[in-house]
JSON list of C-alpha atoms in Angstrom, two decimals:
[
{"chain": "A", "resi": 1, "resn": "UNK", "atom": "CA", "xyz": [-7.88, -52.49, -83.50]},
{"chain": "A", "resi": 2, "resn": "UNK", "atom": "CA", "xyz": [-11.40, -51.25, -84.33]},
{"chain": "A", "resi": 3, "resn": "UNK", "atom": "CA", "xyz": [-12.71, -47.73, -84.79]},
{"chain": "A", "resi": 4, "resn": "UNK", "atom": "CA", "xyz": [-14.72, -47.68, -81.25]},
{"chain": "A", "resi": 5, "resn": "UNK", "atom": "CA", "xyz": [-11.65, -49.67, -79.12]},
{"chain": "A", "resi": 6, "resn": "UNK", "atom": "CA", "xyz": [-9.22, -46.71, -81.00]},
{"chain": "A", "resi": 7, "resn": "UNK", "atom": "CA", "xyz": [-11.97, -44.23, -79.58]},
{"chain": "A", "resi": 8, "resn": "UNK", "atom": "CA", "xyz": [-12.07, -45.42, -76.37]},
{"chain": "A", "resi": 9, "resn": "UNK", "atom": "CA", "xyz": [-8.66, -45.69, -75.51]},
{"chain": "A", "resi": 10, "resn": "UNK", "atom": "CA", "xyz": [-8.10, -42.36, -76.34]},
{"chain": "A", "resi": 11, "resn": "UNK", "atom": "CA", "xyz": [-10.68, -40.95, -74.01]},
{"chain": "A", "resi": 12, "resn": "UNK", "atom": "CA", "xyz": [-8.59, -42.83, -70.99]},
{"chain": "A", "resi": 13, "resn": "UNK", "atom": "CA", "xyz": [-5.57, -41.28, -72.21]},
{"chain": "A", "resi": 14, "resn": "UNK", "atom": "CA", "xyz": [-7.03, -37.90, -72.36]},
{"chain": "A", "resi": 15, "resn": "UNK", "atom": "CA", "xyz": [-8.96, -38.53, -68.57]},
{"chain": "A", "resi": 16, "resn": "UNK", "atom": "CA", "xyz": [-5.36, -39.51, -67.48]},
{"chain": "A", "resi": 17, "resn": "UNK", "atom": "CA", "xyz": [-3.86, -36.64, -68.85]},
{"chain": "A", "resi": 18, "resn": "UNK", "atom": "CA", "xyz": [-6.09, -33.98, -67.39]},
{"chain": "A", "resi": 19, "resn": "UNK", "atom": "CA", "xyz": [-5.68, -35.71, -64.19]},
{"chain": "A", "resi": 20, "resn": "UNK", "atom": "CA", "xyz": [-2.52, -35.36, -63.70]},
{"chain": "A", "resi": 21, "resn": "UNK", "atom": "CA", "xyz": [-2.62, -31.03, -64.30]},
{"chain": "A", "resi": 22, "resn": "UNK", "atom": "CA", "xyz": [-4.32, -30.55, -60.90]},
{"chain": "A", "resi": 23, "resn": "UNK", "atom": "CA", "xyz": [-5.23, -27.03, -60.20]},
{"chain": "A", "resi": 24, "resn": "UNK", "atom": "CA", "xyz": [-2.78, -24.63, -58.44]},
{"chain": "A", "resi": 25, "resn": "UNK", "atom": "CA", "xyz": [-3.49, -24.86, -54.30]},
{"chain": "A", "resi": 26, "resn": "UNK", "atom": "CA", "xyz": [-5.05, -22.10, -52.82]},
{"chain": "A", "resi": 27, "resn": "UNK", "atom": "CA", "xyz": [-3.28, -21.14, -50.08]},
{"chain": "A", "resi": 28, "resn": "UNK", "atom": "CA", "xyz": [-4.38, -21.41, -46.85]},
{"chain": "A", "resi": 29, "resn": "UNK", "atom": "CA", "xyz": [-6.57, -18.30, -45.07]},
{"chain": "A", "resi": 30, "resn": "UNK", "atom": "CA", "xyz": [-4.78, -16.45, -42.75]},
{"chain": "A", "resi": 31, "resn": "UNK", "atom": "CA", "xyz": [-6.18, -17.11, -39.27]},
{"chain": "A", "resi": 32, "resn": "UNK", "atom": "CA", "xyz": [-6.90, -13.51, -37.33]},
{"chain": "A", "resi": 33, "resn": "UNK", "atom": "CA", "xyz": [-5.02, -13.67, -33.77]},
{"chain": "A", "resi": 34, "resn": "UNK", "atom": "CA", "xyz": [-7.41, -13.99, -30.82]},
{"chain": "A", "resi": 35, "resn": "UNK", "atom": "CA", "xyz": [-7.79, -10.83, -29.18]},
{"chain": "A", "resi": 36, "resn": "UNK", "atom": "CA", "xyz": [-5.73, -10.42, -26.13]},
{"chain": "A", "resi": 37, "resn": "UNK", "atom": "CA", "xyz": [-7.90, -10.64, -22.99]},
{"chain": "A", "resi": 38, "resn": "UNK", "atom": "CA", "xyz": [-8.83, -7.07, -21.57]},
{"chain": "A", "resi": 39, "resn": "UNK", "atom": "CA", "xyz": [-6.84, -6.34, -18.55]},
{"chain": "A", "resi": 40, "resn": "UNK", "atom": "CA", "xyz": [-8.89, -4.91, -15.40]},
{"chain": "A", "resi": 41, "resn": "UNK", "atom": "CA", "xyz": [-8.19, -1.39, -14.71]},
{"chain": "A", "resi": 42, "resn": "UNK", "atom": "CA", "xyz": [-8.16, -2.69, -10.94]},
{"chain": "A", "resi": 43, "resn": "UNK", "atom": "CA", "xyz": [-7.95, -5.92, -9.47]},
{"chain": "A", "resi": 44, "resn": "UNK", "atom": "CA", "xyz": [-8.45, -7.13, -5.87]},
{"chain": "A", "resi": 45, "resn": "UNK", "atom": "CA", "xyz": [-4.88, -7.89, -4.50]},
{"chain": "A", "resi": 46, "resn": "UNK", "atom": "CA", "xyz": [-2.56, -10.74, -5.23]},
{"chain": "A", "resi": 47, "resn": "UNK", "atom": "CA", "xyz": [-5.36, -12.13, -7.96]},
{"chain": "A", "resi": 48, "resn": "UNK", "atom": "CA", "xyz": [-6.64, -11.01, -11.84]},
{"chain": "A", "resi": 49, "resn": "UNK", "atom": "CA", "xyz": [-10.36, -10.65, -10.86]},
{"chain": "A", "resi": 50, "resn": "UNK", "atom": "CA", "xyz": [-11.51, -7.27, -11.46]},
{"chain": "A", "resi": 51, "resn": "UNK", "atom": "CA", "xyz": [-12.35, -5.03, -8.42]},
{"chain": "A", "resi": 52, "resn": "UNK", "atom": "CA", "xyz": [-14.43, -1.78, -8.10]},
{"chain": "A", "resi": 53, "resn": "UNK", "atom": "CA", "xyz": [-12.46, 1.04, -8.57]},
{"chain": "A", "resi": 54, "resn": "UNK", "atom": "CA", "xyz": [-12.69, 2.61, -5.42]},
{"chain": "A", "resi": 55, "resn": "UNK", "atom": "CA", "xyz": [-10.66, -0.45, -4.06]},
{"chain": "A", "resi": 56, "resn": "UNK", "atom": "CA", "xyz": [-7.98, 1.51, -6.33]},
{"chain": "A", "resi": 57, "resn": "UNK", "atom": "CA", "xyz": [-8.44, 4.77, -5.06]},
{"chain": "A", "resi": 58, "resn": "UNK", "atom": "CA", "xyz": [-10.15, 5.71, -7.51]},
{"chain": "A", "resi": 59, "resn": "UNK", "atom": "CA", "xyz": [-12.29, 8.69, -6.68]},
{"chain": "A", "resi": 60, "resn": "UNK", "atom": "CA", "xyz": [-15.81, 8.84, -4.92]},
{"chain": "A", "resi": 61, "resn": "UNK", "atom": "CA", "xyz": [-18.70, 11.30, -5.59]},
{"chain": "A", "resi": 62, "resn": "UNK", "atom": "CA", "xyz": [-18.72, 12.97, -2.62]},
{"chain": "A", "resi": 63, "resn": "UNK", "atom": "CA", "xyz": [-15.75, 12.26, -0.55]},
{"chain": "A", "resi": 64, "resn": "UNK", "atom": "CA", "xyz": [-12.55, 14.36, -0.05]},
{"chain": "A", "resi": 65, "resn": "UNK", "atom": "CA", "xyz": [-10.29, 12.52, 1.46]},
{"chain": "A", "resi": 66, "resn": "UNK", "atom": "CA", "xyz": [-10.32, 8.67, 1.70]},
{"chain": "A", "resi": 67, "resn": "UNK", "atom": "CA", "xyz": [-8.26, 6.01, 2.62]},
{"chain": "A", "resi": 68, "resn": "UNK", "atom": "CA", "xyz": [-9.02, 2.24, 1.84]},
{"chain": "A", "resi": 69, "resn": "UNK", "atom": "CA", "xyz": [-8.29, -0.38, 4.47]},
{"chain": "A", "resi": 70, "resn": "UNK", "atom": "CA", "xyz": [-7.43, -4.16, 4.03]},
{"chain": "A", "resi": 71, "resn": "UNK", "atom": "CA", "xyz": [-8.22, -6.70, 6.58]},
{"chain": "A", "resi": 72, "resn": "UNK", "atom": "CA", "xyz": [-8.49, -10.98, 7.03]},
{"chain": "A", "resi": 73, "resn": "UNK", "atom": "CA", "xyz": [-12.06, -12.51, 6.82]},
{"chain": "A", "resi": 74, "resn": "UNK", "atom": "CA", "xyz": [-11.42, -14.87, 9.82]},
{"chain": "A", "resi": 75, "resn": "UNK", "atom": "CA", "xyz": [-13.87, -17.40, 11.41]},
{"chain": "A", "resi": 76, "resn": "UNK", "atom": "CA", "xyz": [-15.00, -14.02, 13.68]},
{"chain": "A", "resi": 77, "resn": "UNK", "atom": "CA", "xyz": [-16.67, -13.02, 10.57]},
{"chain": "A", "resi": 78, "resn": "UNK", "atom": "CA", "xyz": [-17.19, -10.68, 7.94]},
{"chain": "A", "resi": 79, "resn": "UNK", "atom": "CA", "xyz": [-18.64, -7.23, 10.47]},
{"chain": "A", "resi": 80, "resn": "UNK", "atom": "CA", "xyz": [-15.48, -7.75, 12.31]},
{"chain": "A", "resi": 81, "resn": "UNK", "atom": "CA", "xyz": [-12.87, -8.00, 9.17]},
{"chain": "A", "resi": 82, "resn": "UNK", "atom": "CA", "xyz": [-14.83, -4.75, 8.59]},
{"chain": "A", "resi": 83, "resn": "UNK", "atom": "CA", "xyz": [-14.27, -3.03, 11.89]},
{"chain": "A", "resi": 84, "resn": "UNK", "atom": "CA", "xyz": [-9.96, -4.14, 11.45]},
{"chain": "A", "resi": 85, "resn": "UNK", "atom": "CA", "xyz": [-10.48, -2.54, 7.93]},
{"chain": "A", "resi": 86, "resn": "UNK", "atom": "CA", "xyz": [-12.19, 0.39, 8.95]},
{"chain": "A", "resi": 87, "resn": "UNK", "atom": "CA", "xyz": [-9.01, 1.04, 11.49]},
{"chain": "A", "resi": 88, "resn": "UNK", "atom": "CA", "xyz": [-6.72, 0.25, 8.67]},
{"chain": "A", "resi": 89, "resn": "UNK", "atom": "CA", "xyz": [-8.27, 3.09, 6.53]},
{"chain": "A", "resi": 90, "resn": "UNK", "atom": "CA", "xyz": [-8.31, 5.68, 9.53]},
{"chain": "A", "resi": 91, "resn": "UNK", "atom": "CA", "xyz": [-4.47, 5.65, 10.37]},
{"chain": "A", "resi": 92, "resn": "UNK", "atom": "CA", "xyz": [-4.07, 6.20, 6.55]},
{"chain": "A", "resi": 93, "resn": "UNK", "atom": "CA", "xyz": [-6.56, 8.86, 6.44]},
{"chain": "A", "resi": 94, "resn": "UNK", "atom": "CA", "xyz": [-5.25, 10.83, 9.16]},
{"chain": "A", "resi": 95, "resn": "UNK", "atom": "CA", "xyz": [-2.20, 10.85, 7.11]},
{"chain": "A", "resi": 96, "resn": "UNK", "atom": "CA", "xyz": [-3.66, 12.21, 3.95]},
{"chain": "A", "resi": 97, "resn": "UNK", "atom": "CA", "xyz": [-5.62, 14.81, 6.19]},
{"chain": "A", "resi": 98, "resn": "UNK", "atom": "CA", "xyz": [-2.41, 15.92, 7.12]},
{"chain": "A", "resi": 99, "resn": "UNK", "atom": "CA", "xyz": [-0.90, 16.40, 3.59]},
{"chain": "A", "resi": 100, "resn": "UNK", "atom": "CA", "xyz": [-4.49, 17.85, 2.63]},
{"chain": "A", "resi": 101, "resn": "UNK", "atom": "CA", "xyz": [-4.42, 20.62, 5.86]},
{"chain": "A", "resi": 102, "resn": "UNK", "atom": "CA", "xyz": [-0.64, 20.99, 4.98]},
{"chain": "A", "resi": 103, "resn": "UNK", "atom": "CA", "xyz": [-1.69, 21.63, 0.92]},
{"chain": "A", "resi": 104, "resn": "UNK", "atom": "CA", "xyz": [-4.61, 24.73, 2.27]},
{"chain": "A", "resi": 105, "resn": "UNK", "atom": "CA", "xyz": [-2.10, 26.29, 4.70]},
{"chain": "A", "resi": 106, "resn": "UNK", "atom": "CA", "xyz": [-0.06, 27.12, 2.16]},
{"chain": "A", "resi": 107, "resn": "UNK", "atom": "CA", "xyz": [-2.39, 28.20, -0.60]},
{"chain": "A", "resi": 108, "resn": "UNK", "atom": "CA", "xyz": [-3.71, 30.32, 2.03]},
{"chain": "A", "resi": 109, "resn": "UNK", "atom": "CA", "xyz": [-0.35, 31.75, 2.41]},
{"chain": "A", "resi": 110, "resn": "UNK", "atom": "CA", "xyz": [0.21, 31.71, -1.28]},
{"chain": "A", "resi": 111, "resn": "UNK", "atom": "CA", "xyz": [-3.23, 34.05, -1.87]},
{"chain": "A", "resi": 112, "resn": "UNK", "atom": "CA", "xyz": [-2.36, 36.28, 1.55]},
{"chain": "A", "resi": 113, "resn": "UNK", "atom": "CA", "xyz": [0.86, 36.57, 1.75]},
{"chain": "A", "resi": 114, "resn": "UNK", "atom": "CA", "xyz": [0.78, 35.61, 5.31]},
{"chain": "A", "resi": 115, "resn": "UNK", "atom": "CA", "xyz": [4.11, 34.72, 6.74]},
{"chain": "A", "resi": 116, "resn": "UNK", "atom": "CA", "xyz": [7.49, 34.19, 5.72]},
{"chain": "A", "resi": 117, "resn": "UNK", "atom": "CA", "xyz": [8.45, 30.26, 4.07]},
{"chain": "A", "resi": 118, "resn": "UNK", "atom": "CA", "xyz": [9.78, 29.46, 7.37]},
{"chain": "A", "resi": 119, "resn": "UNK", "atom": "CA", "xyz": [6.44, 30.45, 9.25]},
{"chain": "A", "resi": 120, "resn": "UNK", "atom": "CA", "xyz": [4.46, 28.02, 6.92]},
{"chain": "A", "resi": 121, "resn": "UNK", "atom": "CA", "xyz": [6.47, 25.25, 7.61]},
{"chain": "A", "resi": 122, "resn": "UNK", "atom": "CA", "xyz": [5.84, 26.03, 11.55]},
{"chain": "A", "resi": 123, "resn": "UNK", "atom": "CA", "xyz": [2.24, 26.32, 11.08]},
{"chain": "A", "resi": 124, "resn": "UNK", "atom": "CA", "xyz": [1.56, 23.56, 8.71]},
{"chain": "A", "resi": 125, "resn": "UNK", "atom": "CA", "xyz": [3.89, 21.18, 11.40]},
{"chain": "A", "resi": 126, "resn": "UNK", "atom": "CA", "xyz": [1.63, 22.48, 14.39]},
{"chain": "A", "resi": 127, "resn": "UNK", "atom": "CA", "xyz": [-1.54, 22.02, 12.51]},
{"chain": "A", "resi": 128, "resn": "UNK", "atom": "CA", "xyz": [-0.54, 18.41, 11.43]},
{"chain": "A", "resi": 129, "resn": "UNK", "atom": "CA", "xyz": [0.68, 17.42, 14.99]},
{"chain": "A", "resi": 130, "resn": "UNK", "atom": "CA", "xyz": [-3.48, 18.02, 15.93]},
{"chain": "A", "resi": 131, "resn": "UNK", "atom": "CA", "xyz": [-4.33, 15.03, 13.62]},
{"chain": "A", "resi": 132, "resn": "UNK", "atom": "CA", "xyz": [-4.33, 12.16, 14.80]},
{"chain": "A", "resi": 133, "resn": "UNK", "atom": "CA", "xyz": [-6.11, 9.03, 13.96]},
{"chain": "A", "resi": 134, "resn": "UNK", "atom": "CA", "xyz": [-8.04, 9.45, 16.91]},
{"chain": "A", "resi": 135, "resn": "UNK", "atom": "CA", "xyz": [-9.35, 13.21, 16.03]},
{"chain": "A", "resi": 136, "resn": "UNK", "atom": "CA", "xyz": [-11.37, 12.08, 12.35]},
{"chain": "A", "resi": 137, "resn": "UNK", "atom": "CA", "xyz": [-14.40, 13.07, 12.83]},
{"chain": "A", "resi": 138, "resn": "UNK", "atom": "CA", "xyz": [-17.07, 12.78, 11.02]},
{"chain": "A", "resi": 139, "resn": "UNK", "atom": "CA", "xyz": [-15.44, 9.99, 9.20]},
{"chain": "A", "resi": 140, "resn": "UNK", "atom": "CA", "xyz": [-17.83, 7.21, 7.84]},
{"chain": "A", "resi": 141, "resn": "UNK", "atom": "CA", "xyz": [-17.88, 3.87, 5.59]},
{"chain": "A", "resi": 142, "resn": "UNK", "atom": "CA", "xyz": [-18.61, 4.85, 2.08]},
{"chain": "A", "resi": 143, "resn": "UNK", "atom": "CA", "xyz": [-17.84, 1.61, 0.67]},
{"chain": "A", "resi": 144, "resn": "UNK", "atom": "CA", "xyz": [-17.28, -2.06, 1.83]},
{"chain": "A", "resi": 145, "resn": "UNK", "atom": "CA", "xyz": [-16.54, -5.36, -0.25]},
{"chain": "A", "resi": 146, "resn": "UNK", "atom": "CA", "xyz": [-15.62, -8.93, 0.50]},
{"chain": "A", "resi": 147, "resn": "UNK", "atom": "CA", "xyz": [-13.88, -10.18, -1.96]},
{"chain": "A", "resi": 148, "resn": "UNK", "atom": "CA", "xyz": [-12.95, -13.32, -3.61]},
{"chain": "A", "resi": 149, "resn": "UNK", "atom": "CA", "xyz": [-9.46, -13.27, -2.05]},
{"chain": "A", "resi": 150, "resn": "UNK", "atom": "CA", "xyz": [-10.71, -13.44, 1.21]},
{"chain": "A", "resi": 151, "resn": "UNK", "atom": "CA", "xyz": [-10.43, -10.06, 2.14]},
{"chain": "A", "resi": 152, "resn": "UNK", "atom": "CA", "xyz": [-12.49, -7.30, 3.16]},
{"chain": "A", "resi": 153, "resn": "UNK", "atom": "CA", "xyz": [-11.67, -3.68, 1.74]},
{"chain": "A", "resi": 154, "resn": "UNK", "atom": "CA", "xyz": [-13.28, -0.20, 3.19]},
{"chain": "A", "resi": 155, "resn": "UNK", "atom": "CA", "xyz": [-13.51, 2.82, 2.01]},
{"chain": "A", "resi": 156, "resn": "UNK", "atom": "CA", "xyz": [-13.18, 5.09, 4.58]},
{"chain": "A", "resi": 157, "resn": "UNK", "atom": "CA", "xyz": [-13.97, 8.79, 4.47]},
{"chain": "A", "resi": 158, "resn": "UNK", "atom": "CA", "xyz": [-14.74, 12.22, 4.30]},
{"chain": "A", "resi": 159, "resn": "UNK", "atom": "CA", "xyz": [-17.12, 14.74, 2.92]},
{"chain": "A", "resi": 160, "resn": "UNK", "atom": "CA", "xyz": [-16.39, 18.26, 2.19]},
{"chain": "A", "resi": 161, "resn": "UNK", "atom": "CA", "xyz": [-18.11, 19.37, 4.76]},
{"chain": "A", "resi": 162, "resn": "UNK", "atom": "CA", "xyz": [-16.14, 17.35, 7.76]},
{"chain": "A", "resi": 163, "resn": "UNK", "atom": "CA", "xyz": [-12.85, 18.45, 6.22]},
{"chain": "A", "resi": 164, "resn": "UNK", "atom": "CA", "xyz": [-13.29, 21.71, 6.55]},
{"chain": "A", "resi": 165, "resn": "UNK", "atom": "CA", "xyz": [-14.78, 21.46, 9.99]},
{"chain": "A", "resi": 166, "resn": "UNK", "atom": "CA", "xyz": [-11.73, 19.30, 11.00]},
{"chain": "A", "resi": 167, "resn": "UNK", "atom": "CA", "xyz": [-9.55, 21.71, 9.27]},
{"chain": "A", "resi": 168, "resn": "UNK", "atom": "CA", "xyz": [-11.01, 24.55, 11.46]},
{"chain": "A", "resi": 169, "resn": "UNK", "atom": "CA", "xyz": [-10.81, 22.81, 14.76]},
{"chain": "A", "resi": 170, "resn": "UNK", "atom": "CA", "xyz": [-6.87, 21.74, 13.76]},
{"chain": "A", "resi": 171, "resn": "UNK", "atom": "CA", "xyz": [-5.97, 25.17, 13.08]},
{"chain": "A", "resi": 172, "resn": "UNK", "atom": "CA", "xyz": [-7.72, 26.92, 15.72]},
{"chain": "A", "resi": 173, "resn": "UNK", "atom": "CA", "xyz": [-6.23, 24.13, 18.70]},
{"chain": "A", "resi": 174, "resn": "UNK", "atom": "CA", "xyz": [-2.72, 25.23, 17.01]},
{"chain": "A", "resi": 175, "resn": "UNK", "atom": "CA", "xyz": [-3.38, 28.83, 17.21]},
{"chain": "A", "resi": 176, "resn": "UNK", "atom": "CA", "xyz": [-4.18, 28.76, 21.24]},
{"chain": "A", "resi": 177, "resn": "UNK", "atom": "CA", "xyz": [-1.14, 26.48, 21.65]},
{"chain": "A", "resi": 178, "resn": "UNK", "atom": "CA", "xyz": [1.52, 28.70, 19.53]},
{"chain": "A", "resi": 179, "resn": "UNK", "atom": "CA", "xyz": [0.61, 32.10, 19.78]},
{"chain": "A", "resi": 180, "resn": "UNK", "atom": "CA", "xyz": [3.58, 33.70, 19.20]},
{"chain": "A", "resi": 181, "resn": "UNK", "atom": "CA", "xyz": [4.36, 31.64, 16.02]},
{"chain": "A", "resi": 182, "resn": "UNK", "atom": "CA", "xyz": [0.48, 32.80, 14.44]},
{"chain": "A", "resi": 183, "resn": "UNK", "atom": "CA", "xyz": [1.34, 36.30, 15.12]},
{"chain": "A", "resi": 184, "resn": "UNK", "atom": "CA", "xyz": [3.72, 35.91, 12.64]},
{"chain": "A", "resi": 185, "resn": "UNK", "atom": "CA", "xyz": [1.78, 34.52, 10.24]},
{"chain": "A", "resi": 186, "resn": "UNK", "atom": "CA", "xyz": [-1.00, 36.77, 10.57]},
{"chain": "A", "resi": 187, "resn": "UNK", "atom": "CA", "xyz": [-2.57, 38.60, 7.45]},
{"chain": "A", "resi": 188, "resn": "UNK", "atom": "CA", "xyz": [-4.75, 40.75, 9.06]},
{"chain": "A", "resi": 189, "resn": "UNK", "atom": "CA", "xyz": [-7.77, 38.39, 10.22]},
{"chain": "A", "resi": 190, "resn": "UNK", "atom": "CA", "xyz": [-8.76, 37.37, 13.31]},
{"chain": "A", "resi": 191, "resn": "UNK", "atom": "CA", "xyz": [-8.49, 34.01, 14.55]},
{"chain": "A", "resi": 192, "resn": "UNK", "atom": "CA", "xyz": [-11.60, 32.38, 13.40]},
{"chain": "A", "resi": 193, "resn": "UNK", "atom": "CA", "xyz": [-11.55, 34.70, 10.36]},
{"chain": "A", "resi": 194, "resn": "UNK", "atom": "CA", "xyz": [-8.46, 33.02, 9.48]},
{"chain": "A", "resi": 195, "resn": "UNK", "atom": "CA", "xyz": [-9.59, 29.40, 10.59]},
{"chain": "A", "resi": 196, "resn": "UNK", "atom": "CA", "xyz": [-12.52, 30.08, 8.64]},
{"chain": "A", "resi": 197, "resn": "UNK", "atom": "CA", "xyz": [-10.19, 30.88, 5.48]},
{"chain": "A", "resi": 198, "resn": "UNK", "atom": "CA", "xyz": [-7.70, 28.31, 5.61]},
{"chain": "A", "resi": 199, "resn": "UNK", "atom": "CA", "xyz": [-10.53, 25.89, 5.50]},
{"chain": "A", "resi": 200, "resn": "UNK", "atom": "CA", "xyz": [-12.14, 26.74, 2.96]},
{"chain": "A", "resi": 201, "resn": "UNK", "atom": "CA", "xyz": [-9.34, 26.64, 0.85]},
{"chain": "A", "resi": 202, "resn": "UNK", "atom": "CA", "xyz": [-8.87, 23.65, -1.48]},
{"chain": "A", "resi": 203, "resn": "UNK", "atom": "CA", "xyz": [-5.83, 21.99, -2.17]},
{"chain": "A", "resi": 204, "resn": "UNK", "atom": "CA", "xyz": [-4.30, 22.25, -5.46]},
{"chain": "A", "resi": 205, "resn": "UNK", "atom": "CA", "xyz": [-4.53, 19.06, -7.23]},
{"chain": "A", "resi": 206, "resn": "UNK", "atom": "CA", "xyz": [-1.70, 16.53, -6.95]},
{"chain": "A", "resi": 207, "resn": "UNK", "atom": "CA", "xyz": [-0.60, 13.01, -8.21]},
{"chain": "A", "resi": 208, "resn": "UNK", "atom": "CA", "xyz": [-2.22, 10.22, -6.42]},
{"chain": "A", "resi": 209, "resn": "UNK", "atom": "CA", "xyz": [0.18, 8.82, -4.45]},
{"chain": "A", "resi": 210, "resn": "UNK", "atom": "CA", "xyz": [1.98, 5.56, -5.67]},
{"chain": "A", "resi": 211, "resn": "UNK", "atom": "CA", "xyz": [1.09, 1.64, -4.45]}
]
């Protein structure tokens, strides 16, 4: 065998032999896990789709007490899904009137000492019995939205302002109809002086209620 065939073969042998030390596989990069799809602090009902807050009872610049109704867009269309909501929100509301009436009566007995815990049970049930669904006034749409469920939600409420008025006319009705039982929890006003004070008295703050 010649001197250049000798040289040759020896370079395939080498190329062979470095061919077969591969280098050592990198391993693969770790793949970062998608980040998990932000969840809506409210949603409209029975769907995922985000909703205004309100729709959540979430609070409202401006408004006291609230109450959000639910009704059916039908074929009658969309102003009168938003009178059957509006209705929806006012039997609610009278109820959280009641519990917000119920709430100054007895800070106002707290801060007087008016009455004994009996008394304020009396007076915050004969106050209550004057609220009625019928009796919110000054109650007005703050908020309306048809949504993508086929709904329509309204926010139904009221300012400062009308709650203490309707707070007023609540106690003062109770006080001509239950004499007696005011006497007893008097604290040295006279009626409107004390009408005038238990509505202007804010309720202590409180969980929201549950849904």
């Amino acid at each position: 065998m010649s001197k250049f065939s000798g040289v040759v073969l020896s370079s395939v042998i080498a190329l062979g032999l470095s061919a077969c030390v591969s280098e050592p596989t990198k391993p693969a990069a770790a793949v970062a896990p998608a980040p998990a799809a932000a969840v809506a602090e409210c949603t409209y009902g029975g769907t995922e789709i985000a909703a205004p807050l309100w729709i959540c009872d979430g609070p409202v610049e401006g408004v006291e007490v609230s109450a959000v109704g639910i009704a059916e867009i039908t074929p009658a269309g969309e102003g009168f899904a938003k009178q059957m909501a509006a209705a929806d929100a006012r039997l609610q509301l009278a109820q959280r009137m009641k519990v917000q009436v119920a709430g100054m009566i007895k800070q106002y007995a707290e801060t007087t000492g008016a009455g004994r815990d009996v008394t304020v049970d009396q007076v915050n049930t004969a106050v209550t019995k004057q609220i009625t669904n019928e009796t919110l006034v000054g109650t007005r749409i703050f908020r309306s939205k048809s949504a993508p469920n086929g709904k329509m939600y309204v926010l139904l409420g009221l300012d400062p302002a009308s709650v203490a008025k309707m707070t007023e006319v609540a106690v003062k009705t109770s006080m001509n109809n239950e004499r007696a039982m005011w006497q007893r929890f008097q604290a040295g006003k006279s009626q409107d002086e004390m009408a005038a004070a238990i509505a202007a008295q804010q309720m202590p703050p409180a969980s929201a209620p549950a849904h």
